[in-house]
Amino acid sequence: MAAVMMPGAPVADAVFADLEPRIEKLLGVGHTPGLGTVLVGDDGASERYVGMKMKKAEELGWTSPHIHLPEDATQADVVAAIRRMNDDPRVDAFLVQHPTPPQIDYDAALMEVDPDKDVDGMHPLNLGRLALSMPGPVPCTPAGIEALLAFYEIPVAGRDVCVLGRGATLGRPLALLLSQKRPTANAAVTVVHTGVPDWPKYTKRADIVIAAAGVPGILQPEHLTPGVVVVGGGVRYEGRKLLPDVDESCEEVAGAITPRVGGVGPTTIAMLFRNAVEAAERRAGLTA
Ligand SMILES: NC(=O)c1ccc[n+]([C@@H]2O[C@H](COP(=O)([O-])OP(=O)(O)OC[C@H]3O[C@@H](n4cnc5c(N)ncnc54)[C@H](OP(=O)(O)O)[C@@H]3O)[C@@H](O)[C@H]2O)c1
């Protein structure tokens, strides 16, 4: 039997519907939210991602200050751009689009971001808050995956979740998030990676498998138990072509699965705006 599809767009629509009155309230107190973006270089996929975020900000009536640095920008240029965003009163929250060119030390640059304006939730202070279950911006793709599972009423609490990949943007924060004590999380989470060569042993026993490796086609039907819930987070781009971690044939084994295109992408953007609204509310004095 074909798997039930779990597209991200309806989840994102629901998140934006929840944000609408909060944005209205901000505008009502004279605070126009501002989402800043810093792009370094000319990577096509990164340009598209930044463009999508700016377009959505404009659709919502926000300001969207943007700094585009050249491919040969130096670390000092990136730090200066970050400081401009930190100091810009129009900016509630901003991001430095990843990946950056090889001469840029992204982690060092991240340390310069004002943690209160960190819309990606990737500053070490915010990742520390996540580890301690303290309030703060949560990395957007993991937060979007939790929201997607909740939206499709997939039980997560008490279930066996296997995350394939321990990267800083996806696998690691997702494991922290889904193991937190909360009705939409509270799972038994296993994280597998290249240090676990027999990782299919773990994906095969899981109720929910989340691919977060960035290795096209790494997840195959023989790695899954029939009826499993599969979420595809990892992708790689070849030019404009998107190559997901989850092989198409997994749809024949899974009970529910995200589509190859339009799965976690829309939920990631929605969570970015949720983090930005929270930052704007703090700066407008509407929350602590
Ligand atoms: N859709 C979205 O909106 C969105 C947003 C963010 C990220 N992503 C995607 O999510 C993926 C992960 O991002 P990331 O930054 O967390 O990546 P990352 O830092 O590159 O981490 C990849 C992880 O996958 C593991 N891995 C790679 N090859 C493997 C193999 N053959 N067997 C087992 N494990 C393997 C790596 O293991 P080791 O640690 O042992 O090397 C690593 O833990 C990327 O494809 C990225 O494009 C998507």
Tab-separated table of C-alpha atoms and ligand atoms in Angstrom:
chain	number	residue	atom	x	y	z
A	1	MET	CA	0.000	0.000	0.000
A	2	ALA	CA	1.287	3.488	-0.876
A	3	ALA	CA	2.418	5.623	2.035
A	4	VAL	CA	0.402	8.592	3.282
A	5	MET	CA	2.140	11.763	2.094
A	6	MET	CA	3.047	14.468	4.619
A	7	PRO	CA	3.688	17.673	2.647
A	8	GLY	CA	5.124	20.632	4.536
A	9	ALA	CA	2.981	23.386	2.997
A	10	PRO	CA	-0.184	22.798	5.109
A	11	VAL	CA	1.990	22.725	8.246
A	12	ALA	CA	3.620	26.015	7.255
A	13	ASP	CA	0.197	27.549	6.495
A	14	ALA	CA	-1.004	26.594	9.978
A	15	VAL	CA	2.113	28.119	11.573
A	16	PHE	CA	1.700	31.375	9.612
A	17	ALA	CA	-2.005	31.484	10.569
A	18	ASP	CA	-0.961	31.256	14.241
A	19	LEU	CA	1.619	34.015	13.722
A	20	GLU	CA	-0.812	36.389	11.993
A	21	PRO	CA	-2.431	37.901	15.130
A	22	ARG	CA	0.997	38.211	16.759
A	23	ILE	CA	2.333	40.104	13.745
A	24	GLU	CA	-0.798	42.309	13.771
A	25	LYS	CA	-0.156	43.076	17.432
A	26	LEU	CA	3.443	44.056	16.696
A	27	LEU	CA	2.341	46.341	13.857
A	28	GLY	CA	-0.369	47.718	16.164
A	29	VAL	CA	2.234	48.897	18.683
A	30	GLY	CA	4.227	50.488	15.858
A	31	HIS	CA	6.844	47.752	15.629
A	32	THR	CA	7.431	46.584	12.045
A	33	PRO	CA	9.279	43.249	12.279
A	34	GLY	CA	12.645	43.111	10.513
A	35	LEU	CA	14.345	39.975	9.207
A	36	GLY	CA	17.936	40.541	8.053
A	37	THR	CA	19.927	38.303	5.711
A	38	VAL	CA	23.649	38.094	5.002
A	39	LEU	CA	24.717	36.219	1.881
A	40	VAL	CA	28.367	35.553	1.113
A	41	GLY	CA	29.222	34.564	-2.464
A	42	ASP	CA	27.185	33.439	-5.436
A	43	ASP	CA	26.000	29.911	-4.622
A	44	GLY	CA	22.764	29.505	-6.593
A	45	ALA	CA	20.890	27.458	-3.976
A	46	SER	CA	21.870	29.908	-1.214
A	47	GLU	CA	20.719	32.859	-3.344
A	48	ARG	CA	17.365	31.139	-3.875
A	49	TYR	CA	16.971	30.379	-0.154
A	50	VAL	CA	17.755	33.969	0.824
A	51	GLY	CA	15.455	35.263	-1.927
A	52	MET	CA	12.578	33.120	-0.609
A	53	LYS	CA	13.040	34.432	2.912
A	54	MET	CA	13.195	38.086	1.777
A	55	LYS	CA	10.119	37.613	-0.424
A	56	LYS	CA	8.113	36.130	2.444
A	57	ALA	CA	9.227	38.963	4.748
A	58	GLU	CA	8.079	41.515	2.172
A	59	GLU	CA	4.736	39.698	1.698
A	60	LEU	CA	4.177	40.028	5.444
A	61	GLY	CA	4.968	43.767	5.337
A	62	TRP	CA	8.268	43.351	7.198
A	63	THR	CA	11.543	45.106	6.517
A	64	SER	CA	14.228	42.770	5.171
A	65	PRO	CA	17.662	44.453	5.235
A	66	HIS	CA	20.101	42.449	3.146
A	67	ILE	CA	23.891	42.419	2.833
A	68	HIS	CA	25.413	40.540	-0.111
A	69	LEU	CA	29.184	40.074	0.149
A	70	PRO	CA	31.320	38.878	-2.780
A	71	GLU	CA	32.662	35.329	-3.148
A	72	ASP	CA	36.140	36.526	-2.064
A	73	ALA	CA	34.913	38.303	1.078
A	74	THR	CA	37.211	38.005	4.089
A	75	GLN	CA	36.355	36.901	7.612
A	76	ALA	CA	36.636	40.567	8.655
A	77	ASP	CA	34.052	41.524	5.987
A	78	VAL	CA	31.626	38.904	7.320
A	79	VAL	CA	32.168	39.981	10.927
A	80	ALA	CA	31.576	43.632	9.906
A	81	ALA	CA	28.312	42.641	8.163
A	82	ILE	CA	27.177	40.723	11.248
A	83	ARG	CA	27.954	43.711	13.478
A	84	ARG	CA	25.937	45.964	11.182
A	85	MET	CA	22.961	43.621	11.569
A	86	ASN	CA	23.482	43.412	15.354
A	87	ASP	CA	23.428	47.217	15.538
A	88	ASP	CA	20.644	47.860	13.005
A	89	PRO	CA	17.510	48.905	14.948
A	90	ARG	CA	15.294	47.763	12.047
A	91	VAL	CA	16.543	44.181	12.440
A	92	ASP	CA	14.842	41.957	15.031
A	93	ALA	CA	16.522	38.789	13.839
A	94	PHE	CA	18.906	37.783	11.052
A	95	LEU	CA	20.880	34.945	9.563
A	96	VAL	CA	24.110	34.347	7.731
A	97	GLN	CA	23.181	31.933	4.941
A	98	HIS	CA	25.070	28.644	5.152
A	99	PRO	CA	27.259	27.397	3.472
A	100	THR	CA	29.779	30.195	3.197
A	101	PRO	CA	32.873	30.107	0.901
A	102	PRO	CA	35.791	28.008	2.216
A	103	GLN	CA	37.896	30.954	3.438
A	104	ILE	CA	35.146	31.841	5.949
A	105	ASP	CA	35.140	30.223	9.385
A	106	TYR	CA	31.363	29.979	9.792
A	107	ASP	CA	31.455	28.849	13.431
A	108	ALA	CA	33.713	31.776	14.377
A	109	ALA	CA	31.382	34.161	12.514
A	110	LEU	CA	28.395	32.717	14.365
A	111	MET	CA	30.005	33.724	17.668
A	112	GLU	CA	29.647	37.371	16.553
A	113	VAL	CA	25.857	37.132	16.099
A	114	ASP	CA	23.827	38.747	18.885
A	115	PRO	CA	22.151	35.628	20.405
A	116	ASP	CA	18.900	37.597	20.801
A	117	LYS	CA	18.840	38.214	17.035
A	118	ASP	CA	19.896	34.657	16.095
A	119	VAL	CA	16.945	33.576	13.934
A	120	ASP	CA	18.528	30.203	13.078
A	121	GLY	CA	18.979	29.271	16.751
A	122	MET	CA	22.542	28.194	15.929
A	123	HIS	CA	24.533	30.463	18.271
A	124	PRO	CA	26.220	28.299	20.945
A	125	LEU	CA	24.226	30.115	23.650
A	126	ASN	CA	20.962	29.131	21.969
A	127	LEU	CA	22.091	25.548	21.351
A	128	GLY	CA	22.992	25.473	25.055
A	129	ARG	CA	19.486	26.703	25.887
A	130	LEU	CA	18.107	23.870	23.753
A	131	ALA	CA	20.261	21.326	25.581
A	132	LEU	CA	18.973	22.692	28.904
A	133	SER	CA	15.321	22.929	27.706
A	134	MET	CA	15.406	26.689	28.297
A	135	PRO	CA	13.317	29.011	26.097
A	136	GLY	CA	15.091	30.421	23.056
A	137	PRO	CA	15.173	30.179	19.275
A	138	VAL	CA	15.301	26.532	18.184
A	139	PRO	CA	17.104	25.544	14.938
A	140	CYS	CA	14.479	25.842	12.229
A	141	THR	CA	14.607	22.495	10.418
A	142	PRO	CA	14.440	20.402	13.626
A	143	ALA	CA	11.623	22.603	14.975
A	144	GLY	CA	9.811	22.238	11.645
A	145	ILE	CA	10.090	18.442	11.801
A	146	GLU	CA	8.582	18.361	15.294
A	147	ALA	CA	5.747	20.609	14.032
A	148	LEU	CA	5.225	18.400	10.966
A	149	LEU	CA	4.919	15.212	13.026
A	150	ALA	CA	2.482	16.957	15.382
A	151	PHE	CA	0.413	18.346	12.493
A	152	TYR	CA	-0.012	14.875	10.958
A	153	GLU	CA	-0.814	13.466	14.421
A	154	ILE	CA	2.094	11.044	14.350
A	155	PRO	CA	2.610	9.845	17.930
A	156	VAL	CA	6.171	10.616	18.986
A	157	ALA	CA	6.095	10.371	22.800
A	158	GLY	CA	7.451	7.050	24.001
A	159	ARG	CA	8.259	5.887	20.479
A	160	ASP	CA	11.489	4.733	18.927
A	161	VAL	CA	12.898	7.521	16.732
A	162	CYS	CA	16.091	7.005	14.736
A	163	VAL	CA	17.917	10.041	13.344
A	164	LEU	CA	20.415	9.271	10.571
A	165	GLY	CA	23.078	11.991	10.925
A	166	ARG	CA	24.476	14.032	13.832
A	167	GLY	CA	25.212	17.312	12.033
A	168	ALA	CA	24.967	20.600	13.914
A	169	THR	CA	22.121	22.020	11.807
A	170	LEU	CA	19.854	19.013	11.762
A	171	GLY	CA	20.556	15.644	13.402
A	172	ARG	CA	22.077	16.776	16.689
A	173	PRO	CA	19.573	19.534	17.600
A	174	LEU	CA	16.697	17.334	16.392
A	175	ALA	CA	17.766	14.566	18.776
A	176	LEU	CA	17.831	17.086	21.642
A	177	LEU	CA	14.432	18.456	20.666
A	178	LEU	CA	12.594	15.150	20.274
A	179	SER	CA	13.947	13.812	23.562
A	180	GLN	CA	12.622	16.810	25.532
A	181	LYS	CA	9.756	16.324	27.976
A	182	ARG	CA	6.831	17.615	25.928
A	183	PRO	CA	3.761	15.878	24.481
A	184	THR	CA	4.951	16.366	20.876
A	185	ALA	CA	8.431	15.005	21.738
A	186	ASN	CA	9.357	12.727	24.692
A	187	ALA	CA	10.726	10.024	22.377
A	188	ALA	CA	13.421	7.360	22.729
A	189	VAL	CA	15.881	8.859	20.252
A	190	THR	CA	18.821	7.023	18.691
A	191	VAL	CA	21.331	8.955	16.574
A	192	VAL	CA	23.376	7.032	13.993
A	193	HIS	CA	26.254	8.243	11.799
A	194	THR	CA	29.410	7.041	10.056
A	195	GLY	CA	30.692	5.725	13.387
A	196	VAL	CA	27.846	3.178	13.357
A	197	PRO	CA	28.431	1.130	10.193
A	198	ASP	CA	25.538	-1.216	11.019
A	199	TRP	CA	23.122	1.752	11.354
A	200	PRO	CA	20.351	-0.098	9.398
A	201	LYS	CA	19.947	-2.262	12.519
A	202	TYR	CA	18.674	0.870	14.275
A	203	THR	CA	16.576	2.354	11.451
A	204	LYS	CA	14.944	-1.054	10.956
A	205	ARG	CA	13.605	-1.228	14.489
A	206	ALA	CA	12.460	2.415	14.615
A	207	ASP	CA	8.856	3.671	14.515
A	208	ILE	CA	10.048	6.959	12.984
A	209	VAL	CA	13.168	7.415	10.841
A	210	ILE	CA	14.490	10.888	10.075
A	211	ALA	CA	17.130	11.128	7.365
A	212	ALA	CA	19.604	13.948	8.067
A	213	ALA	CA	22.784	12.817	6.299
A	214	GLY	CA	22.940	14.797	3.056
A	215	VAL	CA	23.798	11.594	1.153
A	216	PRO	CA	21.455	11.090	-1.822
A	217	GLY	CA	19.530	7.806	-1.650
A	218	ILE	CA	21.219	6.649	1.556
A	219	LEU	CA	17.888	5.443	2.984
A	220	GLN	CA	16.527	2.430	1.098
A	221	PRO	CA	13.447	0.236	1.713
A	222	GLU	CA	15.569	-2.584	3.153
A	223	HIS	CA	16.587	-0.226	5.992
A	224	LEU	CA	12.976	0.138	7.121
A	225	THR	CA	10.259	-1.827	8.815
A	226	PRO	CA	6.887	-1.796	6.988
A	227	GLY	CA	4.545	0.969	8.156
A	228	VAL	CA	7.358	3.168	9.523
A	229	VAL	CA	7.066	6.972	9.426
A	230	VAL	CA	9.859	8.505	7.313
A	231	VAL	CA	10.909	12.149	7.288
A	232	GLY	CA	13.440	13.268	4.696
A	233	GLY	CA	15.527	16.178	5.981
A	234	GLY	CA	18.857	15.625	4.238
A	235	VAL	CA	19.304	16.836	0.689
A	236	ARG	CA	22.138	17.622	-1.679
A	237	TYR	CA	22.010	19.957	-4.670
A	238	GLU	CA	23.545	19.211	-8.046
A	239	GLY	CA	23.038	22.521	-9.793
A	240	ARG	CA	19.299	23.145	-9.414
A	241	LYS	CA	18.555	19.448	-8.979
A	242	LEU	CA	17.638	18.411	-5.460
A	243	LEU	CA	18.796	14.938	-4.423
A	244	PRO	CA	17.093	13.686	-1.236
A	245	ASP	CA	18.517	11.196	1.277
A	246	VAL	CA	15.343	9.119	1.075
A	247	ASP	CA	15.109	6.907	-1.998
A	248	GLU	CA	11.763	7.135	-3.780
A	249	SER	CA	11.173	3.383	-3.307
A	250	CYS	CA	10.858	3.921	0.477
A	251	GLU	CA	7.317	5.134	-0.296
A	252	GLU	CA	6.368	1.487	-0.913
A	253	VAL	CA	7.367	0.432	2.604
A	254	ALA	CA	6.564	3.474	4.762
A	255	GLY	CA	3.187	4.077	6.363
A	256	ALA	CA	3.670	7.852	6.102
A	257	ILE	CA	6.444	9.825	4.436
A	258	THR	CA	7.394	13.379	3.450
A	259	PRO	CA	7.377	14.058	-0.296
A	260	ARG	CA	10.735	14.298	-2.051
A	261	VAL	CA	10.091	17.980	-2.775
A	262	GLY	CA	8.012	20.210	-0.470
A	263	GLY	CA	8.551	18.204	2.713
A	264	VAL	CA	10.562	19.863	5.470
A	265	GLY	CA	11.545	22.943	3.381
A	266	PRO	CA	8.293	24.893	3.930
A	267	THR	CA	8.229	24.024	7.642
A	268	THR	CA	11.828	25.264	8.011
A	269	ILE	CA	10.845	28.687	6.622
A	270	ALA	CA	7.773	28.827	8.872
A	271	MET	CA	9.919	28.166	11.953
A	272	LEU	CA	12.364	30.858	10.878
A	273	PHE	CA	9.493	33.356	10.904
A	274	ARG	CA	8.264	32.020	14.240
A	275	ASN	CA	11.724	32.645	15.720
A	276	ALA	CA	11.733	36.125	14.147
A	277	VAL	CA	8.295	36.973	15.596
A	278	GLU	CA	9.495	35.878	19.032
A	279	ALA	CA	12.590	38.088	18.687
A	280	ALA	CA	10.412	41.018	17.550
A	281	GLU	CA	8.038	40.531	20.493
A	282	ARG	CA	10.983	40.617	22.898
A	283	ARG	CA	12.398	43.786	21.308
A	284	ALA	CA	8.970	45.441	21.284
A	285	GLY	CA	8.581	44.671	24.987
A	286	LEU	CA	5.577	42.394	24.413
A	287	THR	CA	7.272	39.437	26.116
A	288	ALA	CA	10.112	38.995	28.590
B	1	LIG	N1	15.538	20.899	4.040
B	1	LIG	C1	16.044	21.875	4.785
B	1	LIG	O1	15.447	22.927	4.980
B	1	LIG	C2	17.385	21.648	5.412
B	1	LIG	C3	17.890	22.531	6.384
B	1	LIG	C4	19.106	22.256	7.003
B	1	LIG	C5	19.824	21.149	6.607
B	1	LIG	N2	19.325	20.351	5.619
B	1	LIG	C6	20.068	19.191	5.140
B	1	LIG	O2	20.240	18.277	6.183
B	1	LIG	C7	21.415	17.532	5.969
B	1	LIG	C8	22.220	17.508	7.230
B	1	LIG	O3	22.677	18.810	7.518
B	1	LIG	P1	23.857	19.014	8.568
B	1	LIG	O4	24.348	20.391	8.438
B	1	LIG	O5	23.385	18.527	9.895
B	1	LIG	O6	24.921	18.017	7.874
B	1	LIG	P2	26.342	17.502	8.267
B	1	LIG	O7	26.932	18.334	9.339
B	1	LIG	O8	27.062	17.304	6.995
B	1	LIG	O9	26.023	16.071	8.897
B	1	LIG	C9	25.745	14.950	8.133
B	1	LIG	C10	25.654	13.759	9.057
B	1	LIG	O10	25.357	12.603	8.289
B	1	LIG	C11	26.224	11.554	8.656
B	1	LIG	N3	26.540	10.706	7.508
B	1	LIG	C12	27.047	11.116	6.310
B	1	LIG	N4	27.254	10.043	5.510
B	1	LIG	C13	26.869	8.958	6.215
B	1	LIG	C14	26.870	7.565	5.942
B	1	LIG	N5	27.276	7.091	4.766
B	1	LIG	N6	26.426	6.725	6.902
B	1	LIG	C15	26.001	7.188	8.084
B	1	LIG	N7	25.980	8.511	8.412
B	1	LIG	C16	26.411	9.374	7.477
B	1	LIG	C17	27.498	12.234	9.127
B	1	LIG	O11	28.181	11.367	10.007
B	1	LIG	P3	29.570	11.804	10.740
B	1	LIG	O12	29.177	12.768	11.811
B	1	LIG	O13	30.074	10.541	11.301
B	1	LIG	O14	30.424	12.418	9.684
B	1	LIG	C18	26.934	13.476	9.827
B	1	LIG	O15	26.624	13.199	11.163
B	1	LIG	C19	22.110	18.178	4.755
B	1	LIG	O16	21.776	17.450	3.619
B	1	LIG	C20	21.449	19.534	4.653
B	1	LIG	O17	21.407	20.005	3.322
B	1	LIG	C21	18.124	20.565	5.040
